[in-house]
Coordinates of C-alpha atoms in Angstrom, one line a residue:
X578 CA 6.0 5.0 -51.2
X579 CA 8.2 2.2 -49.8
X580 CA 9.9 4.3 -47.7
X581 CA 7.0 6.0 -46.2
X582 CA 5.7 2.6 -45.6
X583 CA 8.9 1.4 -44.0
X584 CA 8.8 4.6 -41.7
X585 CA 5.2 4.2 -40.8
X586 CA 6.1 0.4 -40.1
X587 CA 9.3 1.4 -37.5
X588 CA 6.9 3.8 -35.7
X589 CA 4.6 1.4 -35.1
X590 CA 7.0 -1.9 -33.7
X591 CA 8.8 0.5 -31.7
X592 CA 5.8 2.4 -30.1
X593 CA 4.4 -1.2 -29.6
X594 CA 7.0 -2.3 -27.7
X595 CA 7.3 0.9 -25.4
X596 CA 3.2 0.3 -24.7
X597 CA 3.7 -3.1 -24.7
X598 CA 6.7 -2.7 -22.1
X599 CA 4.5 -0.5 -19.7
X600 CA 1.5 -2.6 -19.6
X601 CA 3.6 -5.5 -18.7
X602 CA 5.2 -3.9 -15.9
X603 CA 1.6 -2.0 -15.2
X604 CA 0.3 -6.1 -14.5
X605 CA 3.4 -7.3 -12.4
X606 CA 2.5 -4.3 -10.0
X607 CA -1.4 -5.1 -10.3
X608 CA -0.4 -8.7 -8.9
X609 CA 2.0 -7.4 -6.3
X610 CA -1.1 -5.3 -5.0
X611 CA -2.4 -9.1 -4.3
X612 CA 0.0 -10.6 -2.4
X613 CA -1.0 -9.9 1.3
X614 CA 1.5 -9.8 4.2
X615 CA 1.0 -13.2 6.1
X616 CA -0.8 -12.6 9.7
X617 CA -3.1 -9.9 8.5
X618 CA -6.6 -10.9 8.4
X619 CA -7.6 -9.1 5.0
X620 CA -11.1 -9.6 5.1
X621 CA -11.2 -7.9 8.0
X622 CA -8.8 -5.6 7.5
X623 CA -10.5 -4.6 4.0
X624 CA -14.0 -4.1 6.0
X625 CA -12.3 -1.8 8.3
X626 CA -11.3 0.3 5.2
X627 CA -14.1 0.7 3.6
X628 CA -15.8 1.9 6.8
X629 CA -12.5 4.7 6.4
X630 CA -13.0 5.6 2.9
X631 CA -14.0 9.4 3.6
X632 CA -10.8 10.0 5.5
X633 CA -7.1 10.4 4.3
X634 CA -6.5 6.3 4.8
X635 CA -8.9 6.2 1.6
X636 CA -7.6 8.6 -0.2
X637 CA -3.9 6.5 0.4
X638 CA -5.7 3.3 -0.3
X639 CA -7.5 5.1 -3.4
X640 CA -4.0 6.5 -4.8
X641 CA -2.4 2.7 -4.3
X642 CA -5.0 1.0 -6.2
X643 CA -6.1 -0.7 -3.2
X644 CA -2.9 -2.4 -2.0
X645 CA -3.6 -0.8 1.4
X646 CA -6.6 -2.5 2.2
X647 CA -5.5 -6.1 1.3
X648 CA -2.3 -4.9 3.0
X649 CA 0.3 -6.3 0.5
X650 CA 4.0 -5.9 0.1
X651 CA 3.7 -3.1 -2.2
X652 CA 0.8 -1.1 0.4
X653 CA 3.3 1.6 0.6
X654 CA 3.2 2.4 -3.1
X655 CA 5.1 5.2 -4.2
X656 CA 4.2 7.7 -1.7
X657 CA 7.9 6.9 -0.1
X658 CA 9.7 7.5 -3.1
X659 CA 7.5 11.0 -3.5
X660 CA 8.3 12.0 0.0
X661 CA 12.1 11.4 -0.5
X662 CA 12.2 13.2 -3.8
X663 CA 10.4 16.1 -2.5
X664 CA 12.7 16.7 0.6
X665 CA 15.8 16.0 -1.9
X666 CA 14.2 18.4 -4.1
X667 CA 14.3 21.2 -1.4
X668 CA 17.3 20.4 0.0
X669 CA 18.9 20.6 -3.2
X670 CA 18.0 24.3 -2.9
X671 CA 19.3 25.5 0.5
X672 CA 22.6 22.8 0.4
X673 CA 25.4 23.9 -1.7
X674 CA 26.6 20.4 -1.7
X675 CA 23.8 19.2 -3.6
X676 CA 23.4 22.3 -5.5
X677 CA 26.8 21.9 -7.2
X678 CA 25.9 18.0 -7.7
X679 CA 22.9 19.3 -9.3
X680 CA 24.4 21.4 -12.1
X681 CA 27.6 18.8 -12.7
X682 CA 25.2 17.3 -15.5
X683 CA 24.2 14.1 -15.9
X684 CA 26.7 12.2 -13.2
X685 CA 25.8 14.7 -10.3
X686 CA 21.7 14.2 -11.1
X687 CA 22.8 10.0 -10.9
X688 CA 24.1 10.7 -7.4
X689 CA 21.4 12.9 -6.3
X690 CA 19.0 9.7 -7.5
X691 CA 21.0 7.5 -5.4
X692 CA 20.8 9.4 -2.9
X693 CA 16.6 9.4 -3.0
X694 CA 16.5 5.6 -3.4
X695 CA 18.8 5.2 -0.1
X696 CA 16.3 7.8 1.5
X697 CA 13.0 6.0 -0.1
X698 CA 14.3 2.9 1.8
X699 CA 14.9 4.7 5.0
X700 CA 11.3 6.5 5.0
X701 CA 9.5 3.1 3.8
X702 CA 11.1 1.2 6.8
X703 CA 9.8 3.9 9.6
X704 CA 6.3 4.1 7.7
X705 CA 6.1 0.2 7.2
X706 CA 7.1 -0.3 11.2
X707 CA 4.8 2.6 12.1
X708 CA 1.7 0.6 10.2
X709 CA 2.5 -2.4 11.5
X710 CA 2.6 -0.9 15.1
X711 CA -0.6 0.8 14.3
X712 CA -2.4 -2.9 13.1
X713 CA -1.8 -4.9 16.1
X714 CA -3.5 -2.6 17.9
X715 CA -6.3 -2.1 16.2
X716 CA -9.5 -4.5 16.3
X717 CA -12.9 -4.7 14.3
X718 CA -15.7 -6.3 14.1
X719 CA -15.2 -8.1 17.2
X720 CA -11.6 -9.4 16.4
X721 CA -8.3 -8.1 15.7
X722 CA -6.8 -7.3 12.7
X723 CA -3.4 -8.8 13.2
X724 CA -3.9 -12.8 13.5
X725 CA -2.0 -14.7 16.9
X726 CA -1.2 -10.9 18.1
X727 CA 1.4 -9.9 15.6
X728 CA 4.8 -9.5 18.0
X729 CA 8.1 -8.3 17.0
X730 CA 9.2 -10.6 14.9
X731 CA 6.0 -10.1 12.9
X732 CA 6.9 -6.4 12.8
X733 CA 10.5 -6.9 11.7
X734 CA 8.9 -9.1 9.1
X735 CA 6.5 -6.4 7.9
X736 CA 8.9 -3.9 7.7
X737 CA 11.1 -5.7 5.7
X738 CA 8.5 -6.8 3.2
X739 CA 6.9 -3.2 2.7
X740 CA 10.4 -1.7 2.3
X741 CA 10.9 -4.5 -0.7
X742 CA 7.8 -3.9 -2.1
X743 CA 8.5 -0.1 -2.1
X744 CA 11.7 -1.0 -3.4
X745 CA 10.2 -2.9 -6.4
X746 CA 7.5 -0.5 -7.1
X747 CA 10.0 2.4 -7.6
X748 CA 12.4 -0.2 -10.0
X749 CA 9.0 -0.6 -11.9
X750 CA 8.6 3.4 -12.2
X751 CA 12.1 4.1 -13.1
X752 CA 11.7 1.7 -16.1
X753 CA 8.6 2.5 -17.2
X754 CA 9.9 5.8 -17.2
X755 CA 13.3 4.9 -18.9
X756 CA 12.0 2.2 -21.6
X757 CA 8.3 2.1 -21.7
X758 CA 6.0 6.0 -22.3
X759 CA 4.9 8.1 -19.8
X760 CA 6.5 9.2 -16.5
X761 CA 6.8 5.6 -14.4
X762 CA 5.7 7.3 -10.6
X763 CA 2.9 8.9 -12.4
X764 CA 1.5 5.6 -14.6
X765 CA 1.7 3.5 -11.4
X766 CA -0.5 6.8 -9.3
X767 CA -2.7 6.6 -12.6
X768 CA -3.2 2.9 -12.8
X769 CA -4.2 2.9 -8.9
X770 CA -7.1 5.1 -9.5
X771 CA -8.3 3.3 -12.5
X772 CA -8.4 0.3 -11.3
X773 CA -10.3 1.2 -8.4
X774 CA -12.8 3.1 -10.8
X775 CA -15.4 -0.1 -11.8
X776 CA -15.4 -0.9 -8.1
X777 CA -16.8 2.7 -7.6
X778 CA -19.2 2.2 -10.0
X779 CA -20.8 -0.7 -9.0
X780 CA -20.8 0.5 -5.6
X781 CA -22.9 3.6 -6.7
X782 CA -25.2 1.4 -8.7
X783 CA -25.8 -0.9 -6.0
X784 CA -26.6 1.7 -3.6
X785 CA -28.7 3.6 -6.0
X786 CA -30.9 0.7 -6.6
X787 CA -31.1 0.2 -2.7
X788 CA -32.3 4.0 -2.5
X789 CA -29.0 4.7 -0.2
X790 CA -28.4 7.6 -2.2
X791 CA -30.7 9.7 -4.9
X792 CA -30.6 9.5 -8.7
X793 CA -29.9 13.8 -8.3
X794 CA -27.1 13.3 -6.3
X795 CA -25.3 10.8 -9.0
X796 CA -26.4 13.5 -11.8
X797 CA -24.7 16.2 -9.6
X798 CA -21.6 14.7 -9.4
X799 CA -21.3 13.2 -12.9
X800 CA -21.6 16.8 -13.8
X801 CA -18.8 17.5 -11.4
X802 CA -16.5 15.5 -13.1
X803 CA -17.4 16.6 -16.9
X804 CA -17.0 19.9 -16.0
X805 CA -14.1 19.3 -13.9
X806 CA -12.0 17.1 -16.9
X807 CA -12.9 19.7 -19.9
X808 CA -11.3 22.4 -17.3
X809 CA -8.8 20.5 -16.9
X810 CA -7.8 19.2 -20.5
X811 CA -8.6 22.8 -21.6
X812 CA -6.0 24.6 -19.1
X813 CA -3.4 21.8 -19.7
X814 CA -3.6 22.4 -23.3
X815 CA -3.6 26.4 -22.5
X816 CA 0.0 28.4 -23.3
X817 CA 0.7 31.8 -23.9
X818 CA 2.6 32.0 -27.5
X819 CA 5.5 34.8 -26.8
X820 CA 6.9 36.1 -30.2
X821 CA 10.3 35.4 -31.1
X822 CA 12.0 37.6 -34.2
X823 CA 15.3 35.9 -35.2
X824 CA 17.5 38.8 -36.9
X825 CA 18.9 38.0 -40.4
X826 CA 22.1 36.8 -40.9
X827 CA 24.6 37.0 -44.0
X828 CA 26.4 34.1 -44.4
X829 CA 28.4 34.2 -47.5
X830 CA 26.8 35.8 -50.2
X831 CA 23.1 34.3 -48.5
X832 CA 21.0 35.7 -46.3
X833 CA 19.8 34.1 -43.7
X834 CA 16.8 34.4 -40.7
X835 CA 14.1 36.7 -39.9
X836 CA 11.7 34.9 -39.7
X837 CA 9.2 35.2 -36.9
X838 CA 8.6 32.3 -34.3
X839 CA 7.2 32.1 -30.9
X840 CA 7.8 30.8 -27.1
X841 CA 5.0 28.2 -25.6
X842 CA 4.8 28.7 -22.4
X843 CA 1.9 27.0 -20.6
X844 CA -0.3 28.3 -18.1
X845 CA 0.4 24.8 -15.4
X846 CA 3.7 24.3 -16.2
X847 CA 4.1 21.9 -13.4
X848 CA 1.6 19.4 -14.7
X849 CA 0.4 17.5 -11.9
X850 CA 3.3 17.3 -10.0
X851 CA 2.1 20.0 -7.4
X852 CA -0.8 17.7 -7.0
X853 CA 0.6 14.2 -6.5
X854 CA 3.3 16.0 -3.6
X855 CA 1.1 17.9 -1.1
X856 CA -1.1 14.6 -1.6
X857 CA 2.0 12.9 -0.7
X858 CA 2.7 15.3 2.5
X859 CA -0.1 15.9 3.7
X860 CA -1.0 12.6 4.7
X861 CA 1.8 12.5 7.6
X862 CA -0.5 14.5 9.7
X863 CA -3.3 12.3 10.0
X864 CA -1.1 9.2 9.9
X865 CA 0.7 10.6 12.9
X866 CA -2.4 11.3 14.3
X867 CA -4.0 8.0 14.0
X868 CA -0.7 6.0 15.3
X869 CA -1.0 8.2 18.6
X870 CA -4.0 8.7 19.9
X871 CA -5.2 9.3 23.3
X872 CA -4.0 13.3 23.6
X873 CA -5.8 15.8 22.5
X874 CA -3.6 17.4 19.8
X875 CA -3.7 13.7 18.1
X876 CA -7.7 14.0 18.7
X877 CA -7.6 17.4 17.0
X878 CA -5.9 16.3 13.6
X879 CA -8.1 13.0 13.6
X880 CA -11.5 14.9 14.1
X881 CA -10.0 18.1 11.6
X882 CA -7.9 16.7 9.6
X883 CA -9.9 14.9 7.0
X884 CA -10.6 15.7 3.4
X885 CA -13.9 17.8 3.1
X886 CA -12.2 19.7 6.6
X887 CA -11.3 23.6 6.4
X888 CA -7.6 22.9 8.1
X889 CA -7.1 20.0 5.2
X890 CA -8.7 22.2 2.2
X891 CA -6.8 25.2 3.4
X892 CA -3.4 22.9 3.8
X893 CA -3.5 21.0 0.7
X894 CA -4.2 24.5 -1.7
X895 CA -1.1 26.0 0.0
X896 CA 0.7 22.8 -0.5
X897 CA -0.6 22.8 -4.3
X898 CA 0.5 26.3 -4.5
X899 CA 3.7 26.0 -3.0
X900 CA 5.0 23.2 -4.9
X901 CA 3.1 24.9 -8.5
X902 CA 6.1 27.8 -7.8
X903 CA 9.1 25.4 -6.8
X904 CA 8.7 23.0 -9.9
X905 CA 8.1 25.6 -12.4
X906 CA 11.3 27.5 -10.8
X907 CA 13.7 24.3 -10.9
X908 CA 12.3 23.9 -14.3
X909 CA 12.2 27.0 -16.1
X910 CA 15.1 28.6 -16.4
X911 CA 14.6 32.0 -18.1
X912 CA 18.0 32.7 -17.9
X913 CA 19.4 29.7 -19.9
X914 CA 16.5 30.8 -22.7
X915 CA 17.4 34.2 -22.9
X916 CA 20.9 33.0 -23.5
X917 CA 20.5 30.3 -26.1
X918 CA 18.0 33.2 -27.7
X919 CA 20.8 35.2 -27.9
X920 CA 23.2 32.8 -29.2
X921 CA 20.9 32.0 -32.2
X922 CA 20.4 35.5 -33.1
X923 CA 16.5 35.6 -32.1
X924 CA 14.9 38.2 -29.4
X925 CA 11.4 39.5 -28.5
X926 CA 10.4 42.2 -30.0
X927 CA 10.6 45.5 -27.7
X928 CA 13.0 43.6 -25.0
X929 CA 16.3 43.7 -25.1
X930 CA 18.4 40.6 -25.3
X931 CA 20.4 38.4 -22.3
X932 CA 19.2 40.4 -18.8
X933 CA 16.5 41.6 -20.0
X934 CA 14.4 39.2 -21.7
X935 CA 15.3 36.5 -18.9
X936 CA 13.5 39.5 -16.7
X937 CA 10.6 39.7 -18.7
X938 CA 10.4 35.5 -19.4
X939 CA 10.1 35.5 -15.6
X940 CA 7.9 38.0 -15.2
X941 CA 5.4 36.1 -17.3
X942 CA 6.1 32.4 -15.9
X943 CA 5.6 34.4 -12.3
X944 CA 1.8 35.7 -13.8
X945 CA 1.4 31.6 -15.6
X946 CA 2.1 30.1 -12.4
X947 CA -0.1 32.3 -10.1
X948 CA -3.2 31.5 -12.6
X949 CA -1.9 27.8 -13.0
X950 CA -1.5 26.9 -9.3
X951 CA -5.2 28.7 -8.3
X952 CA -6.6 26.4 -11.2
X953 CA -4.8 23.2 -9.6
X954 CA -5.8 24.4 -5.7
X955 CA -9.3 24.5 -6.9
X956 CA -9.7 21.7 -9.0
X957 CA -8.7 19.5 -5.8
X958 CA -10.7 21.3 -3.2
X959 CA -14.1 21.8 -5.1
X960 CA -15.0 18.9 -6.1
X961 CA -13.9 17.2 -2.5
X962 CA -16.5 19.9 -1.1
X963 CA -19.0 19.0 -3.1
X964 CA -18.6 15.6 -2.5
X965 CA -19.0 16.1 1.5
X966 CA -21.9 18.8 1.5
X967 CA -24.1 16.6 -0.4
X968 CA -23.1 13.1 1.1
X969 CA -22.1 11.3 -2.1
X970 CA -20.2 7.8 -0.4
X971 CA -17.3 7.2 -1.9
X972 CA -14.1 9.2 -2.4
X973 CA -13.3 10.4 -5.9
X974 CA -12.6 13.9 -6.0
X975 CA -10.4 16.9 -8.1
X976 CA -7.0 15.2 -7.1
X977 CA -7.8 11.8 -8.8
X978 CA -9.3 13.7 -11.8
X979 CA -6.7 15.8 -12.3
X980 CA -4.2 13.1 -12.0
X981 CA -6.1 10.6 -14.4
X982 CA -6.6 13.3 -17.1
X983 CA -3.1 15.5 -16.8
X984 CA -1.1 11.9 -16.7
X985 CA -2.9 11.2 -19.9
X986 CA -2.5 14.0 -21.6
X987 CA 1.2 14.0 -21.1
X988 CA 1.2 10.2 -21.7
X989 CA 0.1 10.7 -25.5
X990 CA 2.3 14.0 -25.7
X991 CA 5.4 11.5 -25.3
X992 CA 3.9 9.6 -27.4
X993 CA 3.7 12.4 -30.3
X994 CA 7.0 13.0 -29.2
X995 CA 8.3 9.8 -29.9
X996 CA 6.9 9.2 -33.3
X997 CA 8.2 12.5 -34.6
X998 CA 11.5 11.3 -33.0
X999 CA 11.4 8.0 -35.2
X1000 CA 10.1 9.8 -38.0
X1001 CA 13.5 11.6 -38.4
X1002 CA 15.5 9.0 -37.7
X1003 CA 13.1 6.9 -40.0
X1004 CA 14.4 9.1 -42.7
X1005 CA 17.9 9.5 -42.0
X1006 CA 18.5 5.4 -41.5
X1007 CA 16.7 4.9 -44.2
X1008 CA 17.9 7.4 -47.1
X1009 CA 14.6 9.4 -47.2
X1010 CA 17.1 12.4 -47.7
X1011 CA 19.5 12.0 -50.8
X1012 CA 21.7 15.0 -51.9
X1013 CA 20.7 16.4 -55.4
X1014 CA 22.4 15.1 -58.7
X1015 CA 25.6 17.1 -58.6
X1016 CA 26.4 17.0 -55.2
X1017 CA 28.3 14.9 -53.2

C-alpha cells in the first residue's frame, strides 16, 4: 500500500511540474502578444483588423492569438518556423545531402534543426520587412497606421524586433515540447485560438442582442461545431487493429509465444499537422497579394483568394491532402515494421514476412490516409462554407476546430503516456518488483 501510494505520489509531482512548466511558458508568450512595436498606432491598427477579419489577415491574426492586431514582437508567431520546417521537410526528400543527415540518427536530425532555426530567422526577417513595408502605407480611419511616417530606420527596427520575437516564440515551443506535455508549435497554435475564443463570444452576444444577426443563425452554427468536434474526436480516436500472430518459440526446455496481438494503425495518422501547414502556405498568396497591389494579378488573388472563395477552398483541401500523404510517408515506415516483426518472430496471418507484409502495411496506410486526409479537407472547408453562405461575422471555422480538439487529444495521450512511463519506473526505483524467496 505504501508503495502504490509512493507511485501515485511521483506521478503526480512530476506531471505537475511538466503542466506547470507549459502554462508558465503558455503566459510569458500571452504577455509577449502585448508588447506592441513602438510607432504603430494599435488602436488604429486593431480597428483596421477587425474590419479584415473574414479574409486570410484574420485567420493569421486568429491563429496568433491576436498578436497581429496589436502588432507586437511576437505578430509573426510560429508561422515562420512552420514554413521553414515544411520546405526542410521536402527538401529532405529530393537532396541526398539531407537525406543521409536524416537517417545518421539523432546528430544528423540536430543539424537538420539547426538548419530550420537559421532558415526561420531568414523567412521572419523578409516577412517582418515585408509587413512593415506594407503598414506605412496603409491608412484608416482618416490617419495612418504608422505614427511620424515610419522610415527606414523604423523598418530596420521592426524587422529586427519581429525576427526576435519569432526567435523567442520558437525557444518557447521547443521547450514546451522538450520539458513541459504536448507538442510546443502546436500548444502555442492552440493557446492562440483559445484565447481569442471569449472575445468571440461576447461579440456574438452583443450583436445578437443588437439584432445584427438572428438567434437561428447562432443555433446553426453551434450545431456546426458539435457535430464538427464529435467527428473529429471520433475519427482521431478511429484505427484499424491489424492482427499480429507471434510463432512459438522453444527456449530451453520452455515454450515460448503464440500469442495473438495486433497493429493500430489510425485512420489520420498525421494528426493535424496537414492542417496547421497548408494554413501556414497558403497565406503567402494573399500576403503577396496585399503588399502589391495596383496590377491585376495582385487584384485577382485579393478579390479570390479569401476563405469562403472556390480558388482558396480548392487550394487549401489539396494542400491538406498533400501534406496528409507526406507526413504519414516520413512517418510510417512499413518497411522498418515488417522487419522488427520479423525479428521478434511475429507475422500477419496469410502474409508472408519482410517484403511482403511491408507491401501489404502500405497498402493499408495508402487506403487510411486517402479516408483520413478527405476527413481533414472537409472538416476545414465545410464549416468555412457555411460560415460565409449564411453571414455568421466572425471567423471560426473547421481549421481552428480541428486544431483545438486534435491538439487536445494528443495533449492528454502524452499525458497517459507519461504516467504509464513513471509507473514503471515508479516500480523499478522503488522495489515494487522483488525476485521470489530462492532467487537471487
Amino acid at each position: 500500500m505504501a508503495d502504490q501510494q509512493g507511485i501515485k505520489a511521483l506521478q503526480a509531482n512530476h506531471l505537475q511540474k511538466k503542466i506547470l512548466f507549459t502554462l508558465a511558458f503558455l503566459a510569458l508568450y500571452r504577455v509577449g502578444v502585448y508588447i506592441p512595436i513602438p510607432g504603430v498606432d494599435t488602436q488604429r491598427l486593431s480597428q483596421f483588423f477587425q474590419q479584415q477579419g473574414g479574409n486570410i489577415f484574420g485567420m493569421f491574426n486568429m491563429f496568433t492569438g491576436g498578436a497581429l492586431e496589436r502588432f507586437s514582437v511576437v505578430a509573426l508567431g510560429v508561422m515562420p518556423y512552420i514554413s521553414a520546417s515544411i520546405i526542410m521537410q521536402l527538401l529532405t526528400v529530393v537532396v541526398p545531402q539531407l537525406d543521409q543527415l536524416q537517417k545518421e540518427g539523432e546528430s544528423g536530425r540536430k543539424k537538420i534543426t539547426q538548419y530550420t532555426r537559421y532558415f526561420t530567422m531568414i523567412l521572419a526577417v523578409i516577412q517582418g520587412f515585408m509587413i512593415g513595408s506594407s503598414l506605412q502605407g496603409q491608412s484608416f480611419s482618416g490617419g495612418p497606421l504608422v505614427m511620424e511616417g515610419g522610415g527606414m530606420g523604423w523598418l530596420v527596427m521592426t524587422s529586427i524586433s519581429l525576427t526576435a520575437g519569432t526567435a523567442f516564440v520558437m525557444w518557447l515551443g521547443e521547450q514546451i515540447t522538450e520539458r513541459g506535455v504536448g507538442n510546443g508549435m502546436s500548444i502555442i497554435i492552440f493557446s492562440g485560438i483559445i484565447a481569442g475564443l471569449p472575445g468571440v463570444v461576447a461579440n456574438t452576444y452583443n450583436q445578437l442582442n443588437n439584432s445584427d444577426i438572428q438567434l437561428a443563425q447562432v443555433i446553426l452554427i453551434l450545431g456546426v461545431i458539435i457535430a464538427t468536434t464529435a467527428g473529429v474526436v471520433f475519427m482521431e480516436q478511429a484505427a484499424r487493429q491489424v492482427p499480429v500472430q507471434y510463432a512459438k518459440r522453444q527456449v530451453g526446455n520452455r515454450m515460448y509465444g503464440g500469442q495473438a496481438s495486433h497493429l493500430p494503425m489510425r485512420i489520420n495518422s498525421a494528426g493535424v499537422i496537414p492542417a496547421i501547414f497548408a494554413s501556414s502556405l497558403i497565406q503567402f498568396p494573399a500576403t503577396i497579394a496585399a503588399f502589391t497591389r495596383g496590377n491585376p494579378v495582385s487584384d485577382f488573388l485579393s478579390t479570390v483568394f479569401v476563405p469562403g472563395g472556390w480558388l482558396y477552398n480548392t487550394t487549401f483541401a489539396s494542400l491538406i491532402i498533400f501534406f496528409a500523404f507526406f507526413y504519414t510517408s516520413i512517418t510510417f515506415k512499413p518497411d522498418d515494421i515488417a522487419e522488427n516483426l520479423k525479428k521478434n518472430g511475429g507475422f500477419i496471418p496469410g502474409i508472408r514476412p519482410g517484403a511482403r507484409t511491408a507491401e501489404y502495411l502500405q497498402k493499408i496506410s495508402a487506403r487510411l490516409t486517402c479516408i483520413g486526409s478527405l476527413y481533414l479537407a472537409l472538416v476545414c472547408i465545410l464549416p468555412v462554407i457555411l460560415v460565409e453562405r449564411f453571414n455568421i461575422p466572425f471567423y471560426f471555422g473547421g481549421t481552428s476546430l480541428l486544431i483545438v480538439v486534435g491538439v487536445a487529444l494528443e495533449t492528454f495521450r502524452q499525458i497517459e503516456a507519461h504516467r504509464q512511463s513513471l509507473r514503471y519506473d515508479a516500480f523499478l526505483k522503488k522495489g515494487a518488483i522483488r525476485p521470489r524467496r530462492g532467487f537471487t
